[in-house]
Every structure is written in structure tokens, then in C-alpha cells.
Coordinates of C-alpha atoms and ligand atoms in Angstrom, one line a residue:
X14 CA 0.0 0.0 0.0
X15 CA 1.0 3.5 -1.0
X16 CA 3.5 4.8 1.9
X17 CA 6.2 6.8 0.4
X18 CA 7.3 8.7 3.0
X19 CA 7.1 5.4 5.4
X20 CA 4.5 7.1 8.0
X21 CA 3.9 3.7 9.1
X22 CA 7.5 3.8 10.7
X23 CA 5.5 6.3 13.5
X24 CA 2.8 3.8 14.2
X25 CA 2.3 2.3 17.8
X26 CA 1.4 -1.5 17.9
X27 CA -1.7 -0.5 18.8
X28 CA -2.9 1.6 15.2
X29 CA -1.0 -1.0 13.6
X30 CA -3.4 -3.5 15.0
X31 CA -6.3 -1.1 14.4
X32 CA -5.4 -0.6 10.9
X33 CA -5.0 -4.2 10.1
X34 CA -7.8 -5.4 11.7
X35 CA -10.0 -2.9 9.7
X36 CA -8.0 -3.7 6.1
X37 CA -8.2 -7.3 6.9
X38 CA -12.5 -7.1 7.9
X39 CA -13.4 -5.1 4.3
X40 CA -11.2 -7.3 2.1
X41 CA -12.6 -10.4 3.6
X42 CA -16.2 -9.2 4.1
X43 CA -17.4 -6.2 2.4
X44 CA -15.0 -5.5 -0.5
X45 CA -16.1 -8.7 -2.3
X46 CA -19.7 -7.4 -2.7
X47 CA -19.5 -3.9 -2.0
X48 CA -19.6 -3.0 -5.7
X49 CA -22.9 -4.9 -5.9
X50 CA -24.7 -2.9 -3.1
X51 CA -23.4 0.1 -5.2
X52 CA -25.4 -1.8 -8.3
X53 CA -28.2 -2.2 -5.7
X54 CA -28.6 0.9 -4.0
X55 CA -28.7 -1.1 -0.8
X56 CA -25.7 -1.0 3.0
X57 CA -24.6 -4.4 3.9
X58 CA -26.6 -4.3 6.8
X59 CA -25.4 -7.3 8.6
X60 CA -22.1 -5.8 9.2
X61 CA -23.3 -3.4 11.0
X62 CA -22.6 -5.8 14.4
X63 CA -19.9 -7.1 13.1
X64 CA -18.3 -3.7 12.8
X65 CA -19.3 -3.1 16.5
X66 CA -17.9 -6.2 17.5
X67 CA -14.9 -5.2 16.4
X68 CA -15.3 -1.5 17.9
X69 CA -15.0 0.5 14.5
X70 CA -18.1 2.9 16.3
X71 CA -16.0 5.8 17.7
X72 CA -13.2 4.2 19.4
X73 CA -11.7 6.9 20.4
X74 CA -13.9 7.7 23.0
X75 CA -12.9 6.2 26.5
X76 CA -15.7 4.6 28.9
X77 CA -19.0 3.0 28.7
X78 CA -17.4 -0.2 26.9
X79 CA -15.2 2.5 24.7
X80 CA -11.5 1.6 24.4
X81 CA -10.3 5.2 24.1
X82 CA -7.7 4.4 21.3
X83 CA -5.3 7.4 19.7
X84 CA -6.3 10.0 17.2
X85 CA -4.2 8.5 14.9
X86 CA -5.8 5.3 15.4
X87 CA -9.1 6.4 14.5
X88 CA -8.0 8.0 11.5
X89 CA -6.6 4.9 10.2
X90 CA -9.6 3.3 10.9
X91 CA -11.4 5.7 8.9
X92 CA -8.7 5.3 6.3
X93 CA -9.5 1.7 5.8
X94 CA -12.9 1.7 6.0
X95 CA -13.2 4.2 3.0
X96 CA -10.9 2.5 1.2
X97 CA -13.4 0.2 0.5
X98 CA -16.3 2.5 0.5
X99 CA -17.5 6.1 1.3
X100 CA -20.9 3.8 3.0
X101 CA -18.8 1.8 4.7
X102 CA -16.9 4.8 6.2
X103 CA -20.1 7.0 6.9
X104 CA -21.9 4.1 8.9
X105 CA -19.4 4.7 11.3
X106 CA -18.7 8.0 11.3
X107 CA -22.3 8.9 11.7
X108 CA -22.6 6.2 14.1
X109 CA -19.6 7.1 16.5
X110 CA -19.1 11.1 16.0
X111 CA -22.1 12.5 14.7
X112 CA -24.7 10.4 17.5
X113 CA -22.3 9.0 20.0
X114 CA -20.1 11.8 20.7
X115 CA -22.8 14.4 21.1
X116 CA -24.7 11.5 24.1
X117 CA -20.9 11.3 25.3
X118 CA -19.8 15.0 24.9
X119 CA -23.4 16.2 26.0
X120 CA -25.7 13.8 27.7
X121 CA -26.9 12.8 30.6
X122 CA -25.5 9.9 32.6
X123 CA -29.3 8.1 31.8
X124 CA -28.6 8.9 28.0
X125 CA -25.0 7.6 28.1
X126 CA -25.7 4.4 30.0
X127 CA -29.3 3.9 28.0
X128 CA -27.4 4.7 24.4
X129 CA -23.4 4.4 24.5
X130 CA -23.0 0.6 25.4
X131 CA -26.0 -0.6 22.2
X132 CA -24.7 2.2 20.0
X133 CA -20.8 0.7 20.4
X134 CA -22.0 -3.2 19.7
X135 CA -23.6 -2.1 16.6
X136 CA -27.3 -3.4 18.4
X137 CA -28.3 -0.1 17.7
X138 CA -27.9 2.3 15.2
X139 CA -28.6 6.0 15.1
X140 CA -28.5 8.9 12.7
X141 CA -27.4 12.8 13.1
X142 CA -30.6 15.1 11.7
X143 CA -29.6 18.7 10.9
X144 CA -30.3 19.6 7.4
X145 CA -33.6 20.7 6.1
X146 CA -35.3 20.8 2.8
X147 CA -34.9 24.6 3.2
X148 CA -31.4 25.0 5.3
X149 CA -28.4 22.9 4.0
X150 CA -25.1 25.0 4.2
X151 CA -26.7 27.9 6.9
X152 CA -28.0 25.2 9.1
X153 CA -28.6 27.7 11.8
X154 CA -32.0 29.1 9.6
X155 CA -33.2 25.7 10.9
X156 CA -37.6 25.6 11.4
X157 CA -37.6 22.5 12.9
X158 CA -39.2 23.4 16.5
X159 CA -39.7 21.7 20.1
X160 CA -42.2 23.2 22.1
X161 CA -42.4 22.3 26.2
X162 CA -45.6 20.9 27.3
X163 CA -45.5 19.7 31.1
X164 CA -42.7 17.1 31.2
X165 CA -42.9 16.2 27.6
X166 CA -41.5 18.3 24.6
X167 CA -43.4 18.4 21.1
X168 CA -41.4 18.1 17.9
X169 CA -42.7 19.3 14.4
X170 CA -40.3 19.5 11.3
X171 CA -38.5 17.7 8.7
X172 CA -34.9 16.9 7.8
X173 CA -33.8 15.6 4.9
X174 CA -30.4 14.4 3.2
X175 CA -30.2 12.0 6.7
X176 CA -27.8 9.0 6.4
X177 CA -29.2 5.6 7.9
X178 CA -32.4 7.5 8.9
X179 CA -34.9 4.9 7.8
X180 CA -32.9 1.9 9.3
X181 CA -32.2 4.4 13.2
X182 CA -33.5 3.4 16.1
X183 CA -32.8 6.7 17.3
X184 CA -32.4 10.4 15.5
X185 CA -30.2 13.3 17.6
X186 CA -32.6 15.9 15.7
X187 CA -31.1 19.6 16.0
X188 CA -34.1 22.5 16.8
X189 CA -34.9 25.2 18.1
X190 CA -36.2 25.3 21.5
X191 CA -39.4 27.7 21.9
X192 CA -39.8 27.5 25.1
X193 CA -36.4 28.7 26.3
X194 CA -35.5 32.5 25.6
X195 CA -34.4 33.3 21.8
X196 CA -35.0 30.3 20.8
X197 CA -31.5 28.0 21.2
X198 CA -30.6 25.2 19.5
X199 CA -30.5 22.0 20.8
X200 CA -30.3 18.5 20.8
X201 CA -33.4 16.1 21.2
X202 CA -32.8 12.4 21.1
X203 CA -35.7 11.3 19.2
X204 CA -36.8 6.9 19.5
X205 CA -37.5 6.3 15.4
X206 CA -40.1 4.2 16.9
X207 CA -42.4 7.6 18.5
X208 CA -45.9 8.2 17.1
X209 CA -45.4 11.0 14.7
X210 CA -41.8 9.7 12.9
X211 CA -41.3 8.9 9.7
X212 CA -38.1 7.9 7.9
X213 CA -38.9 7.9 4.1
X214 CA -35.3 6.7 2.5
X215 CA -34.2 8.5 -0.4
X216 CA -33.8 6.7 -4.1
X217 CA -32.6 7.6 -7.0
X218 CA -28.6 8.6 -5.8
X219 CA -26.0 8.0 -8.0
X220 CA -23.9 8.7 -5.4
X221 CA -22.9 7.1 -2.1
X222 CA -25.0 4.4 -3.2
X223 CA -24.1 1.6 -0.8
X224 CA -25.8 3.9 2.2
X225 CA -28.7 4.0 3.5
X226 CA -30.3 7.9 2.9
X227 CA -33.4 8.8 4.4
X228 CA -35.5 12.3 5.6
X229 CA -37.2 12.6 9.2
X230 CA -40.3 13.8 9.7
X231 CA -41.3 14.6 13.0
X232 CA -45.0 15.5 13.4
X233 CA -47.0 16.0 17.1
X234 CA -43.4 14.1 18.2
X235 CA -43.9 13.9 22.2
X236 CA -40.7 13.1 23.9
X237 CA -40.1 13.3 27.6
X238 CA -37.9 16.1 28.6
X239 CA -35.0 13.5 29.8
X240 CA -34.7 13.6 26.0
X241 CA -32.9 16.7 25.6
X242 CA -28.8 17.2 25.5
X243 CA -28.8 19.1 28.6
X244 CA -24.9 20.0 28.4
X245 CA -24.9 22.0 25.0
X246 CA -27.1 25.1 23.7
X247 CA -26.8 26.6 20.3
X248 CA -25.2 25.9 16.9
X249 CA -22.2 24.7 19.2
X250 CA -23.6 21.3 20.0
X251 CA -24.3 20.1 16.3
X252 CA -21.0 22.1 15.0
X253 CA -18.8 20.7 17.6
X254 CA -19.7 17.1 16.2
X255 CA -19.3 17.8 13.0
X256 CA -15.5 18.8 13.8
X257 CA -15.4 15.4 14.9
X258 CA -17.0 13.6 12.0
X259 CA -14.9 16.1 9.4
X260 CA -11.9 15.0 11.2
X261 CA -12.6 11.1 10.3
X262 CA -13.3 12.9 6.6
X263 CA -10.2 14.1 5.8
X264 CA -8.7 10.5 6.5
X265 CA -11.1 8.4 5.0
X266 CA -10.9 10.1 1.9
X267 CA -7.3 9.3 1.7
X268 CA -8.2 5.7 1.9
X269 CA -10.6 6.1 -0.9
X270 CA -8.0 8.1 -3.1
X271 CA -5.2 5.2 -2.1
X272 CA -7.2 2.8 -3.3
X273 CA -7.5 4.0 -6.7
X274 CA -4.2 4.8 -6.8
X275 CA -3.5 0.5 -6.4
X276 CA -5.9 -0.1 -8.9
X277 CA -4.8 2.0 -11.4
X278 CA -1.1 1.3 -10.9
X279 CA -2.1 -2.8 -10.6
X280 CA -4.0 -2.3 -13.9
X281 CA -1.4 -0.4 -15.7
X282 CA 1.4 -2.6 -15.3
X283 CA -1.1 -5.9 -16.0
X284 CA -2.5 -4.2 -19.1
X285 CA -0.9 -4.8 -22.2
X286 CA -1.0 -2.1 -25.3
X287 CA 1.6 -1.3 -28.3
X288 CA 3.4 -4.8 -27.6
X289 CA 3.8 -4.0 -23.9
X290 CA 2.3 -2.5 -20.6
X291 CA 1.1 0.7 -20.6
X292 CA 2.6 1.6 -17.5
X293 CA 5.5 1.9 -19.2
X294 CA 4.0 5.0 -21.2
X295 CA 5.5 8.2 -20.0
X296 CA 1.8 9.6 -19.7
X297 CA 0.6 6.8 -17.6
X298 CA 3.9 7.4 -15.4
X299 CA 3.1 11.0 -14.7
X300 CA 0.0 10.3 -13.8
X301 CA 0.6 7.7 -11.1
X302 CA 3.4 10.3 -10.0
X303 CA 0.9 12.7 -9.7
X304 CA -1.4 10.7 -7.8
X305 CA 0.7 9.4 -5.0
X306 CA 2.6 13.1 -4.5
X307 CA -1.2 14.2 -4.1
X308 CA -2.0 11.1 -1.8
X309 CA 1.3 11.3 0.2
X310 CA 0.7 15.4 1.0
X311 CA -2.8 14.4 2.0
X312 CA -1.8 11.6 4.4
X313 CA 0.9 14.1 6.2
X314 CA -2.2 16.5 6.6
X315 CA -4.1 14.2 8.1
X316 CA -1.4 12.9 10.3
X317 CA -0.2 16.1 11.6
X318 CA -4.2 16.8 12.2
X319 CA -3.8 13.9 14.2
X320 CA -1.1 15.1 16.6
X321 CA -3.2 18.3 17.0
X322 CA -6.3 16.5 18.0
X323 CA -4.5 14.5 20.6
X324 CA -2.9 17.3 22.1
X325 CA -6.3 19.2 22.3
X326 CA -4.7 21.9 19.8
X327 CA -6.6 20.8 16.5
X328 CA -9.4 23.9 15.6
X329 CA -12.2 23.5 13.4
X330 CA -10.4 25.4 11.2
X331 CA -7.4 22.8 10.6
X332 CA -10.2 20.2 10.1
X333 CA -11.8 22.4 7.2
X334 CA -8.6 23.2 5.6
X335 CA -8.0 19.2 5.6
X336 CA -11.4 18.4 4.5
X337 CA -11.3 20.4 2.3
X338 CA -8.0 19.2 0.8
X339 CA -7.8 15.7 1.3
X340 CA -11.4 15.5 -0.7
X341 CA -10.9 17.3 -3.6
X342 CA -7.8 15.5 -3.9
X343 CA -9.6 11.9 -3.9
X344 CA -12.5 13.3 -6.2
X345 CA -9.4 14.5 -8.7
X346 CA -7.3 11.4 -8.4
X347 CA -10.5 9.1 -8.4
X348 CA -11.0 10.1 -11.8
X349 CA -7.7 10.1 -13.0
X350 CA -7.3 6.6 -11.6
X351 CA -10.7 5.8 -13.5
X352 CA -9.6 7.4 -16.9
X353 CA -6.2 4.8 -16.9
X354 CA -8.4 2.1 -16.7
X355 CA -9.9 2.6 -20.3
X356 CA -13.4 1.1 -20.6
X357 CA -13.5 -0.8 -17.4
X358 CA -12.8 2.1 -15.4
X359 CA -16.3 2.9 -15.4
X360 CA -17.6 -0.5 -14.5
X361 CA -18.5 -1.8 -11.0
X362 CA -15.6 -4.2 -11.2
X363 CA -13.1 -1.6 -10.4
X364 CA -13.0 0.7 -8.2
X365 CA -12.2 3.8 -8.7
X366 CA -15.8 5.3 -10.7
X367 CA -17.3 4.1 -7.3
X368 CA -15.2 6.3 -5.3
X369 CA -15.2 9.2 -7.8
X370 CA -19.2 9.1 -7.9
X371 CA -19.2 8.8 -3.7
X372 CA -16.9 11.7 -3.5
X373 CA -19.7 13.8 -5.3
X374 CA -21.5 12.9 -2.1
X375 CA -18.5 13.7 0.5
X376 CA -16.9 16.7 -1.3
X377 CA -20.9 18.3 -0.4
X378 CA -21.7 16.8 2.9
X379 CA -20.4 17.9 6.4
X380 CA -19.5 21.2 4.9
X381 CA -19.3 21.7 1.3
X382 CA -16.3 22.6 -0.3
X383 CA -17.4 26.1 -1.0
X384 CA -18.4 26.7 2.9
X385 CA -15.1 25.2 4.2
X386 CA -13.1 28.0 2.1
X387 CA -15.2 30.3 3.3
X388 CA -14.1 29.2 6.9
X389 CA -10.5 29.2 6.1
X390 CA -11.2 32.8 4.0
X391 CA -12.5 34.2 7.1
X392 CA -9.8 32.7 9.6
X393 CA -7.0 34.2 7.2
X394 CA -8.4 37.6 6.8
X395 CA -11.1 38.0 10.4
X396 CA -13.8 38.8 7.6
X397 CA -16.8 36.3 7.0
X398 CA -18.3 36.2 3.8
X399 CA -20.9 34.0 4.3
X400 CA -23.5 36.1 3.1
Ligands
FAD1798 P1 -27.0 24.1 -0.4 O1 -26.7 24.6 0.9 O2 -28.3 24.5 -1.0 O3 -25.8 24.5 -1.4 C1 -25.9 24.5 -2.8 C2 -24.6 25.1 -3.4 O4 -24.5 26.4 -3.0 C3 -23.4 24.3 -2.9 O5 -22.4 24.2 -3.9 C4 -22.8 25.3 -1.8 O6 -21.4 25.2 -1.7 C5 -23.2 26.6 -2.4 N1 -23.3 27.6 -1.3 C6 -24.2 27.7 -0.3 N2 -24.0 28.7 0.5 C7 -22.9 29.4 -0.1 C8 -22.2 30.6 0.3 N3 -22.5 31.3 1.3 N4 -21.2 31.0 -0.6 C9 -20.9 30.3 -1.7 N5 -21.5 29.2 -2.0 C10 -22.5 28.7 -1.2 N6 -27.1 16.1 6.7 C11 -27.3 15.7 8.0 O7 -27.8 16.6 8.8 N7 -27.1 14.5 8.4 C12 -26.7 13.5 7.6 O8 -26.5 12.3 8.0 C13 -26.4 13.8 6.2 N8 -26.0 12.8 5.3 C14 -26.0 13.1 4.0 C15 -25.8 12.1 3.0 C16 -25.8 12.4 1.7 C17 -25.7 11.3 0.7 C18 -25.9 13.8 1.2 C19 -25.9 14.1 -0.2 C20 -26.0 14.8 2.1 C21 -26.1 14.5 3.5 N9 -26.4 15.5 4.5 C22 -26.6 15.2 5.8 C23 -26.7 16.8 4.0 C24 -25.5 17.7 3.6 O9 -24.8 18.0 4.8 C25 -25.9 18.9 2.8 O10 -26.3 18.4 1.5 C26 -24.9 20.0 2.7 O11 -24.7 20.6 3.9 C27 -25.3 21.0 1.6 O12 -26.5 21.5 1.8 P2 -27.5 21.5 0.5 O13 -27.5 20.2 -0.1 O14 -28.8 22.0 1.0 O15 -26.9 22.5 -0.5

């Protein structure tokens, strides 16, 4: 595997174990079929546990059956994971930082017991509900409401664009509180199973196909009020998780973009044109130059992002200038990797069309491009332009 400036020297026994265990566990049981389920429009539900058994849902968190690996660790997990799909690698990020860090970060000790041990085994799976039909990149114009009514709140609104929604047993749903002064932002967990849900998936994608897409509607939703977040108000609670779930972003996509890269250099010097392979073509080789300088820059971004994190010095800004990178490098190299293949480069067989069409998906979601150089625009100059 691509490693050309031998970061895996660095490594601790543990993320080596990490690592392998996760490269080992898609080869042998998701990379087979994976490009079927693409095909299919359908997740390989039954690893779902299996991924929990092996503690792929945010390991780096410590307690309530949590292991509380490195940074690093978790990024190679990531890593891994995407290299053999974007799906595969947004199960788990949804899963661990987008609905078990905000229990963990925010919760209550009845939410963390009731949620962190079955969300960790994979026995049950939730989903992260901030967009709206109306409010995708300025998720703070959010209409979704919770009104206080005796010890119950009341939930009206819809999201939309919601990974693993239909297939949740429970939704952190992000709205405004109307009962509170100025109407703050917070966090409701939400059973998929309350009168007044529905979780209508989301066809036609030709993108991130092997995931499970859905909206939420909440209408009349009555939840008790133990079902709030009670340590976070405002945009901070669903931002804050994002950070985390960007983080596992900017490696995963690496994995994806490494994975072309060992397709298309595999292909090239298998595939025979002119009387010999066509890796030996100058133009081929400046392409697969190009690819692993791009990958190799990447992977030191997302290492050094790493060390941040650990050290508690990584801002969200970092995260969106690596994001931002590391994807638009693996949707650039996904199609280079894809054009050296010739005609089956844009077949299921390979690869490397499947990543470039997933990286539509991730190059918009968690931020899109666009909004994460408008982060960095107004952390280089102190002047927003968001508007
Ligand atoms: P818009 O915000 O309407 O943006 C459209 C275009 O306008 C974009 O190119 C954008 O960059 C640009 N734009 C917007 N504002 C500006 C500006 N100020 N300056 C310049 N350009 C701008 N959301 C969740 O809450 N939970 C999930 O689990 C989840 N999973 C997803 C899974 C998939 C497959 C997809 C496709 C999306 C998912 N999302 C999820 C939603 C995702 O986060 C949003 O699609 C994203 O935030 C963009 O919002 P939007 O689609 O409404 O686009």
C-alpha cells in the first residue's frame, strides 16, 4: 500500500493493530460485494454488528465499553474503511461522531448508559438530523421546532439528506427550543419508533449508493424532557460534532484516493497495449506520480491533524482546511485513476468510478467545499463572507 514517505514507521502496535484489523475485515467481508450494493442501491446491513464487534463505532472515545484508542488510530480506521467504501466509512462516522459523541460529549449519565453501550455493539444504530429541505449549508435558519408541554416536549419539522435515517433506532434531531428564551438550539434524542416519525429513504442517488439515505419527519413528536442534551445550547452542539465527524473525513478520503491509486497502478502494469504494458508510457507514469505526490501530502495532513487532535490543539479550522484538501484531492485522483483504466474504469468491477461518484457525495456533505473555504477565507483575513 502507498506509503512513500514510510509514516507507518510512527505507528504504535496499537494503530497497527487497528489498521490491520480494519483492512483485513473489508477485504474479507465487504470489499467482495461492495460494488454490488453500489449496483443495488442497498448498505450491507449485517455488518453493521460485526463492525461493532470489532469496535469500528467511535473508538476513540474512553468509557462505557469504549476503548479510548489514539487520534491516529481512528483516523486509520477511517482510512481503511473508506478505502473500500465512502458507505462503509459514513456508517461509522455517523454512528460514533455525529450520534455518540454528542450522548458522550453532551448527555446525561441516563442517555449515556441507555445509548453508548448498544450504539458501540452495533445493536443499535442512530443517525445525526440537521439539514432541512430549506437549510443545508446555513443550518442555523433551521424551522424545525420543540415546544415544552409539562414534562414532555413536542417536535414538528422535517430533515432531509439523513444517512441511515430509515434503518435508526434513534435520530439526535437539531431544533430550536421555543420555550427557552431566543429560541436556542439544541439537541433532542428522538426513538425512530415515536408516534409521529417517519423515515422515508431516499432513491434515485447516483452517489454514495451503498448507504442508507433517508428524511425525518417529525410531526406532534412527544418526547419526555429527559430527551434533551442538557450540556450543550446553540449551533455549538451540532458544530462541535461535526468537527469530529470532518476530522474522520479528511482521512477516510485518503483511503478512498489510495485505493485508486493501487488499482490504477495494478491495472497499468497488468495491461498490455503497443506490444507491452502501458505503465511503461511516460503519460501513464506522470499520472501515477501525480497521484501518490497528491496522496502522500494528504496523508501528512491528516497525520499532523492527528497530533493536533491528541494534544487538544486541532481547531475546526485545521479540520476544514484538511477536509477540504484531502477530498478534492480523492475526487481528482478518483478520476484520474478511472480514466487509466480505459473502458472498465467505469464499471463496477473496479473501483475507482465508485469512489469518484461517492466523492460527489463527500466533497458536499459535512460542509461543502465552497463553505469550508469560506471558513478558512474568514480565519485568514477575520472577515466572514458567508452572506
Ligand atoms: P446548499 O446549501 O443549497 O448549497 C448548494 C450550493 O451552494 C453548494 O455548492 C454550496 O457550496 C453553495 N453555497 C451555499 N452557500 C454558499 C455561500 N455562502 N457561498 C458560496 N456558495 C454557497 N445532513 C445531515 O444533517 N445528516 C446526515 O447524515 C447527512 N447525510 C448526507 C448524506 C448524503 C448522501 C448527502 C448528499 C447529504 C447528507 N447530508 C446530511 C446533508 C449535507 O450536509 C448537505 O447536503 C450539505 O450541507 C449542503 O446542503 P444543501 O444540499 O442544502 O446545499
Amino acid at each position: 500500500m502507498l506509503d512513500y514517505v514510510s509514516l507507518e514507521a510512527d505507528l504504535d502496535q496499537e494503530e497497527r493493530m487497528i489498521r490491520d484489523t480494519a483492512r483485513e475485515f473489508v477485504e474479507e467481508n465487504v470489499k467482495p460485494d461492495v460494488g454490488e450494493h453500489f449496483e443495488e442501491g442497498t448498505f450491507p446491513t449485517e455488518v453493521i454488528p460485526e463492525m461493532g464487534e470489532l469496535g469500528f463505532y467511535a473508538p476513540n472515545l474512553e468509557g462505557y465499553g469504549l476503548p479510548g484508542v489514539s487520534e491516529k488510530a481512528y483516523g486509520l480506521l477511517m482510512q481503511e474503511l473508506e478505502a473500500c467504501d465512502s458507505g462503509l466509512r459514513s456508517m461509522a462516522s455517523v454512528q460514533g461522531a455525529l450520534v455518540m459523541y454528542p450522548i458522550y460529549a453532551y448527555g446525561s449519565e441516563e442517555q449515556k448508559e441507555r445509548w453508548l453501550p448498544d450504539l458501540g455493539t452495533g445493536e443499535a444504530v442512530g443517525c445525526f438530523g440537521l439539514t432541512e429541505p430549506e437549510h443545508g449549508s446555513n443550518p442555523s435558519g433551521m424551522e424545525t421546532r420543540a415546544e415544552r408541554e409539562g414534562d414532555e416536549y413536542v417536535l414538528n419539522g422535517s430533515k432531509t439528506w439523513i444517512t441511515n435515517s430509515p434503518i435508526s433506532d434513534v435520530a439526535v434531531v437539531w431544533a430550536r427550543d421555543h420555550s427557552a428564551e431566543d429560541d436556542p438550539v439544541r439537541g433532542f434524542l428522538v426513538e425512530t419508533d415515536r408516534d409521529g416519525v417517519t423515515t422515508n429513504e431516499i432513491g434515485e442517488k447516483l452517489s454514495l449508493r451503498a448507504s442508507v439515505t433517508g428524511e425525518i419527519g417529525l410531526q406532534n413528536v412527544r418526547i419526555p424532557k429527559e430527551n434533551v442534551l442538557p450540556d450543550v445550547e446553540g449551533m455549538k452542539g451540532p458544530l462541535s460534532c461535526l468537527t469530529q465527524a470532518r476530522y474522520g473525513i479528511a482521512w477516510g478520503a485518503v483511503g478512498a484516493a489510495r485505493d485508486c491509486f493501487e488499482t490504477a497502478r495494478d491495472y497499468a502494469t497488468d495491461r498490455e497495449q503497443f506490444g507491452g504494458p502501458i505503465a511503461r508510457f511516460q503519460l501513464q507514469q506522470e499520472k501515477l506520480a501525480e497521484m501518490a505526490t497528491q496522496i502522500t501530502t494528504a496523508q501528512l495532513l491528516a497525520h499532523r491533524l492527528a497530533e493536533l487532535k491528541e494534544r487538544g490543539d486541532m481547531r475546526p479550522q485545521h479540520v476544514s482546511m484538511a477536509k477540504r484538501n484531502n477530498v478534492r484531492m480523492a475526487r481528482d485522483q478518483a478520476r484520474v485513476a478511472r480514466e487509466m483504466l480505459g473502458g472498465n474504469g467505469i464499471t463496477t468491477d473496479y473501483p475507482p468510478m465508485r469512489h469518484m461518484a461517492n466523492m460527489e457525495t463527500v466533497y458536499t456533505y459535512e460542509g461543502t467545499h465552497d463553505i469550508h473555504t469560506l471558513v478558512l477565507g474568514e480565519d485568514l483575513t477575520g472577515i466572514a463572507a458567508y452572506e
